PDB file of C-alpha atoms and ligand atoms in Angstrom:
ATOM      1  CA  UNK A  12      16.717  -7.984   4.332  1.00 91.00           C
ATOM      2  CA  UNK A  13      14.511  -9.106   7.084  1.00 94.00           C
ATOM      3  CA  UNK A  14      10.767  -9.257   6.314  1.00 96.00           C
ATOM      4  CA  UNK A  15       8.643  -9.697   9.575  1.00 95.00           C
ATOM      5  CA  UNK A  16       5.192 -10.076   7.953  1.00 96.00           C
ATOM      6  CA  UNK A  17       2.791  -8.946   5.255  1.00 97.00           C
ATOM      7  CA  UNK A  18       1.869  -5.484   6.498  1.00 97.00           C
ATOM      8  CA  UNK A  19      -1.019  -5.007   4.172  1.00 97.00           C
ATOM      9  CA  UNK A  20      -2.463  -5.857   0.798  1.00 98.00           C
ATOM     10  CA  UNK A  21      -3.351  -2.804  -1.280  1.00 98.00           C
ATOM     11  CA  UNK A  22      -6.520  -2.965  -3.376  1.00 98.00           C
ATOM     12  CA  UNK A  23      -7.479  -0.433  -5.926  1.00 98.00           C
ATOM     13  CA  UNK A  24     -11.282   0.463  -5.943  1.00 98.00           C
ATOM     14  CA  UNK A  25     -13.326   2.899  -7.812  1.00 98.00           C
ATOM     15  CA  UNK A  26     -15.552   3.863  -4.978  1.00 98.00           C
ATOM     16  CA  UNK A  27     -14.206   3.849  -1.407  1.00 98.00           C
ATOM     17  CA  UNK A  28     -17.546   4.014   0.425  1.00 98.00           C
ATOM     18  CA  UNK A  29     -19.008   1.156  -1.623  1.00 98.00           C
ATOM     19  CA  UNK A  30     -15.931  -0.923  -1.057  1.00 98.00           C
ATOM     20  CA  UNK A  31     -15.867  -0.288   2.708  1.00 98.00           C
ATOM     21  CA  UNK A  32     -19.515  -1.394   2.792  1.00 98.00           C
ATOM     22  CA  UNK A  33     -18.716  -4.605   0.955  1.00 98.00           C
ATOM     23  CA  UNK A  34     -15.748  -5.577   3.244  1.00 98.00           C
ATOM     24  CA  UNK A  35     -17.996  -4.760   6.372  1.00 98.00           C
ATOM     25  CA  UNK A  36     -21.061  -6.445   5.216  1.00 98.00           C
ATOM     26  CA  UNK A  37     -19.733  -9.503   3.456  1.00 98.00           C
ATOM     27  CA  UNK A  38     -16.741 -10.160   5.666  1.00 97.00           C
ATOM     28  CA  UNK A  39     -17.606  -8.632   8.940  1.00 97.00           C
ATOM     29  CA  UNK A  40     -14.467  -6.581   8.964  1.00 98.00           C
ATOM     30  CA  UNK A  41     -14.458  -3.172  10.526  1.00 98.00           C
ATOM     31  CA  UNK A  42     -12.869  -0.157   8.803  1.00 98.00           C
ATOM     32  CA  UNK A  43     -10.836   1.562  11.546  1.00 97.00           C
ATOM     33  CA  UNK A  44      -9.411   4.463   9.579  1.00 97.00           C
ATOM     34  CA  UNK A  45      -9.737   6.493   6.448  1.00 97.00           C
ATOM     35  CA  UNK A  46      -6.912   8.648   5.412  1.00 96.00           C
ATOM     36  CA  UNK A  47      -5.980  10.817   2.467  1.00 96.00           C
ATOM     37  CA  UNK A  48      -2.375  10.390   1.319  1.00 92.00           C
ATOM     38  CA  UNK A  49      -1.725  13.534  -0.838  1.00 91.00           C
ATOM     39  CA  UNK A  50       1.613  12.359  -2.061  1.00 87.00           C
ATOM     40  CA  UNK A  51       0.031   9.258  -3.658  1.00 90.00           C
ATOM     41  CA  UNK A  52      -3.135  11.140  -4.631  1.00 95.00           C
ATOM     42  CA  UNK A  53      -5.356   8.452  -2.945  1.00 96.00           C
ATOM     43  CA  UNK A  54      -7.827   8.041  -0.108  1.00 97.00           C
ATOM     44  CA  UNK A  55      -7.241   4.910   1.816  1.00 97.00           C
ATOM     45  CA  UNK A  56      -9.402   2.798   4.122  1.00 98.00           C
ATOM     46  CA  UNK A  57      -7.873   0.187   6.463  1.00 98.00           C
ATOM     47  CA  UNK A  58      -9.114  -3.094   7.919  1.00 98.00           C
ATOM     48  CA  UNK A  59      -7.211  -5.477  10.225  1.00 97.00           C
ATOM     49  CA  UNK A  60      -7.097  -9.060   9.349  1.00 97.00           C
ATOM     50  CA  UNK A  61      -4.958 -10.625  12.040  1.00 94.00           C
ATOM     51  CA  UNK A  62      -1.441  -9.174  11.655  1.00 92.00           C
ATOM     52  CA  UNK A  63      -2.107  -8.111   8.175  1.00 97.00           C
ATOM     53  CA  UNK A  64      -4.334  -5.287   6.951  1.00 98.00           C
ATOM     54  CA  UNK A  65      -6.348  -4.545   3.880  1.00 98.00           C
ATOM     55  CA  UNK A  66      -5.707  -1.168   2.438  1.00 98.00           C
ATOM     56  CA  UNK A  67      -8.423   0.012   0.028  1.00 98.00           C
ATOM     57  CA  UNK A  68      -7.182   2.748  -2.334  1.00 98.00           C
ATOM     58  CA  UNK A  69      -9.345   5.261  -4.216  1.00 98.00           C
ATOM     59  CA  UNK A  70      -7.878   7.883  -6.457  1.00 98.00           C
ATOM     60  CA  UNK A  71      -8.348  11.506  -5.772  1.00 97.00           C
ATOM     61  CA  UNK A  72      -6.992  12.594  -9.059  1.00 96.00           C
ATOM     62  CA  UNK A  73      -7.994  11.337 -12.546  1.00 94.00           C
ATOM     63  CA  UNK A  74      -4.290  11.458 -13.462  1.00 94.00           C
ATOM     64  CA  UNK A  75      -3.150   9.696 -10.268  1.00 95.00           C
ATOM     65  CA  UNK A  76      -1.397   6.300 -10.179  1.00 94.00           C
ATOM     66  CA  UNK A  77      -4.512   4.389  -8.907  1.00 97.00           C
ATOM     67  CA  UNK A  78      -6.610   6.039 -11.670  1.00 97.00           C
ATOM     68  CA  UNK A  79      -4.189   4.824 -14.322  1.00 96.00           C
ATOM     69  CA  UNK A  80      -3.968   1.342 -12.723  1.00 96.00           C
ATOM     70  CA  UNK A  81      -7.736   0.950 -12.855  1.00 97.00           C
ATOM     71  CA  UNK A  82      -7.971   2.292 -16.443  1.00 97.00           C
ATOM     72  CA  UNK A  83      -5.387  -0.342 -17.498  1.00 95.00           C
ATOM     73  CA  UNK A  84      -6.305  -3.320 -15.425  1.00 94.00           C
ATOM     74  CA  UNK A  85      -9.490  -2.652 -13.594  1.00 97.00           C
ATOM     75  CA  UNK A  86     -10.197  -2.749  -9.954  1.00 98.00           C
ATOM     76  CA  UNK A  87      -8.197  -5.355  -7.937  1.00 97.00           C
ATOM     77  CA  UNK A  88      -4.993  -6.168  -5.977  1.00 97.00           C
ATOM     78  CA  UNK A  89      -2.558  -3.312  -6.573  1.00 97.00           C
ATOM     79  CA  UNK A  90       0.325  -4.133  -4.308  1.00 97.00           C
ATOM     80  CA  UNK A  91       1.577  -6.333  -1.427  1.00 97.00           C
ATOM     81  CA  UNK A  92       3.442  -4.553   1.389  1.00 98.00           C
ATOM     82  CA  UNK A  93       6.203  -6.376   3.315  1.00 98.00           C
ATOM     83  CA  UNK A  94       7.148  -4.993   6.724  1.00 97.00           C
ATOM     84  CA  UNK A  95      10.902  -4.807   6.902  1.00 97.00           C
ATOM     85  CA  UNK A  96      13.241  -4.041   9.817  1.00 95.00           C
ATOM     86  CA  UNK A  97      15.450  -1.478   8.048  1.00 96.00           C
ATOM     87  CA  UNK A  98      13.889   0.036   4.949  1.00 97.00           C
ATOM     88  CA  UNK A  99      17.022   1.986   3.864  1.00 96.00           C
ATOM     89  CA  UNK A 100      19.218  -1.086   3.894  1.00 96.00           C
ATOM     90  CA  UNK A 101      16.482  -3.192   2.250  1.00 97.00           C
ATOM     91  CA  UNK A 102      16.249  -0.641  -0.566  1.00 97.00           C
ATOM     92  CA  UNK A 103      20.012  -0.658  -1.007  1.00 96.00           C
ATOM     93  CA  UNK A 104      20.206  -4.400  -1.113  1.00 96.00           C
ATOM     94  CA  UNK A 105      17.352  -4.642  -3.548  1.00 96.00           C
ATOM     95  CA  UNK A 106      18.784  -2.046  -5.888  1.00 96.00           C
ATOM     96  CA  UNK A 107      22.218  -3.746  -5.552  1.00 96.00           C
ATOM     97  CA  UNK A 108      20.666  -6.980  -6.946  1.00 96.00           C
ATOM     98  CA  UNK A 109      19.434  -5.071 -10.012  1.00 96.00           C
ATOM     99  CA  UNK A 110      15.767  -4.585  -9.048  1.00 96.00           C
ATOM    100  CA  UNK A 111      14.191  -1.535 -10.368  1.00 96.00           C
ATOM    101  CA  UNK A 112      12.865   0.802  -7.690  1.00 96.00           C
ATOM    102  CA  UNK A 113      10.093   3.308  -8.021  1.00 95.00           C
ATOM    103  CA  UNK A 114      11.176   4.978  -4.853  1.00 95.00           C
ATOM    104  CA  UNK A 115      14.957   5.141  -4.354  1.00 94.00           C
ATOM    105  CA  UNK A 116      14.284   6.606  -0.921  1.00 95.00           C
ATOM    106  CA  UNK A 117      11.562   5.840   1.594  1.00 95.00           C
ATOM    107  CA  UNK A 118       8.854   8.405   1.800  1.00 93.00           C
ATOM    108  CA  UNK A 119       5.867   8.793   4.203  1.00 91.00           C
ATOM    109  CA  UNK A 120       2.797   6.621   3.439  1.00 90.00           C
ATOM    110  CA  UNK A 121      -0.520   6.058   5.182  1.00 89.00           C
ATOM    111  CA  UNK A 122      -0.458   5.365   8.929  1.00 89.00           C
ATOM    112  CA  UNK A 123       2.944   7.151   9.252  1.00 88.00           C
ATOM    113  CA  UNK A 124       4.878   4.336   7.748  1.00 93.00           C
ATOM    114  CA  UNK A 125       8.004   4.876   5.790  1.00 95.00           C
ATOM    115  CA  UNK A 126       7.325   3.205   2.440  1.00 96.00           C
ATOM    116  CA  UNK A 127       8.898   2.561  -0.917  1.00 97.00           C
ATOM    117  CA  UNK A 128       7.692   0.695  -4.015  1.00 96.00           C
ATOM    118  CA  UNK A 129       9.668  -1.702  -6.172  1.00 97.00           C
ATOM    119  CA  UNK A 130       8.939  -1.690  -9.870  1.00 94.00           C
ATOM    120  CA  UNK A 131       6.544  -4.525 -10.999  1.00 91.00           C
ATOM    121  CA  UNK A 132       8.669  -4.973 -14.143  1.00 92.00           C
ATOM    122  CA  UNK A 133      11.436  -6.269 -11.801  1.00 93.00           C
ATOM    123  CA  UNK A 134       9.174  -8.348  -9.604  1.00 92.00           C
ATOM    124  CA  UNK A 135       7.178 -10.688 -11.771  1.00 92.00           C
ATOM    125  CA  UNK A 136       4.392  -8.252 -12.283  1.00 91.00           C
ATOM    126  CA  UNK A 137       3.567  -7.784  -8.593  1.00 94.00           C
ATOM    127  CA  UNK A 138       3.976  -4.284  -7.151  1.00 95.00           C
ATOM    128  CA  UNK A 139       5.813  -4.755  -3.927  1.00 97.00           C
ATOM    129  CA  UNK A 140       5.862  -2.092  -1.178  1.00 97.00           C
ATOM    130  CA  UNK A 141       8.438  -2.230   1.495  1.00 97.00           C
ATOM    131  CA  UNK A 142       7.490  -0.480   4.733  1.00 97.00           C
ATOM    132  CA  UNK A 143       8.828   0.198   8.143  1.00 97.00           C
ATOM    133  CA  UNK A 144       7.146   1.438  11.251  1.00 93.00           C
ATOM    134  CA  UNK A 145       9.639   3.861  12.595  1.00 85.00           C
ATOM    135  CA  UNK A 146       7.939   4.927  15.804  1.00 73.00           C
ATOM    136  CA  UNK A 147       5.177   3.276  17.750  1.00 62.00           C
ATOM    137  CA  UNK A 148       1.799   4.912  17.142  1.00 51.00           C
ATOM    138  CA  UNK A 149      -1.106   3.299  18.902  1.00 47.00           C
TER     139      UNK A 149
HETATM  140 ZN1   ZN B 214       0.335   0.229   0.639  1.00 85.28          ZN
END
């Protein structure tokens, strides 16, 4: 598989507005977009840090994956997203090497990216997201 860069780092937060304020006031970053991703039951906020982004994730559902994550481990880094050239073939290769996938097929994530998660049990405890930008959106 060909990874081009770290697309973003996903951080689970309890309160999106407070977390946005923190990143803006302490680090001088500017939140450029807030988006609800129904499929993942989250509200996300994005910041650009060079070629990489910070994605803050707040649950919209007490039973959602981010809610469960925070219950278990508290707020903090939730996943690292690698930008890949061809997500379908990257998933096939990964599965072929015995890595457990959360998503066998790519689905739509925030910012219109095609995304898929690998299971942290198979990746040394780090949730890895693969993503591909299929069409240019500027
Ligand atoms: Zn993500």
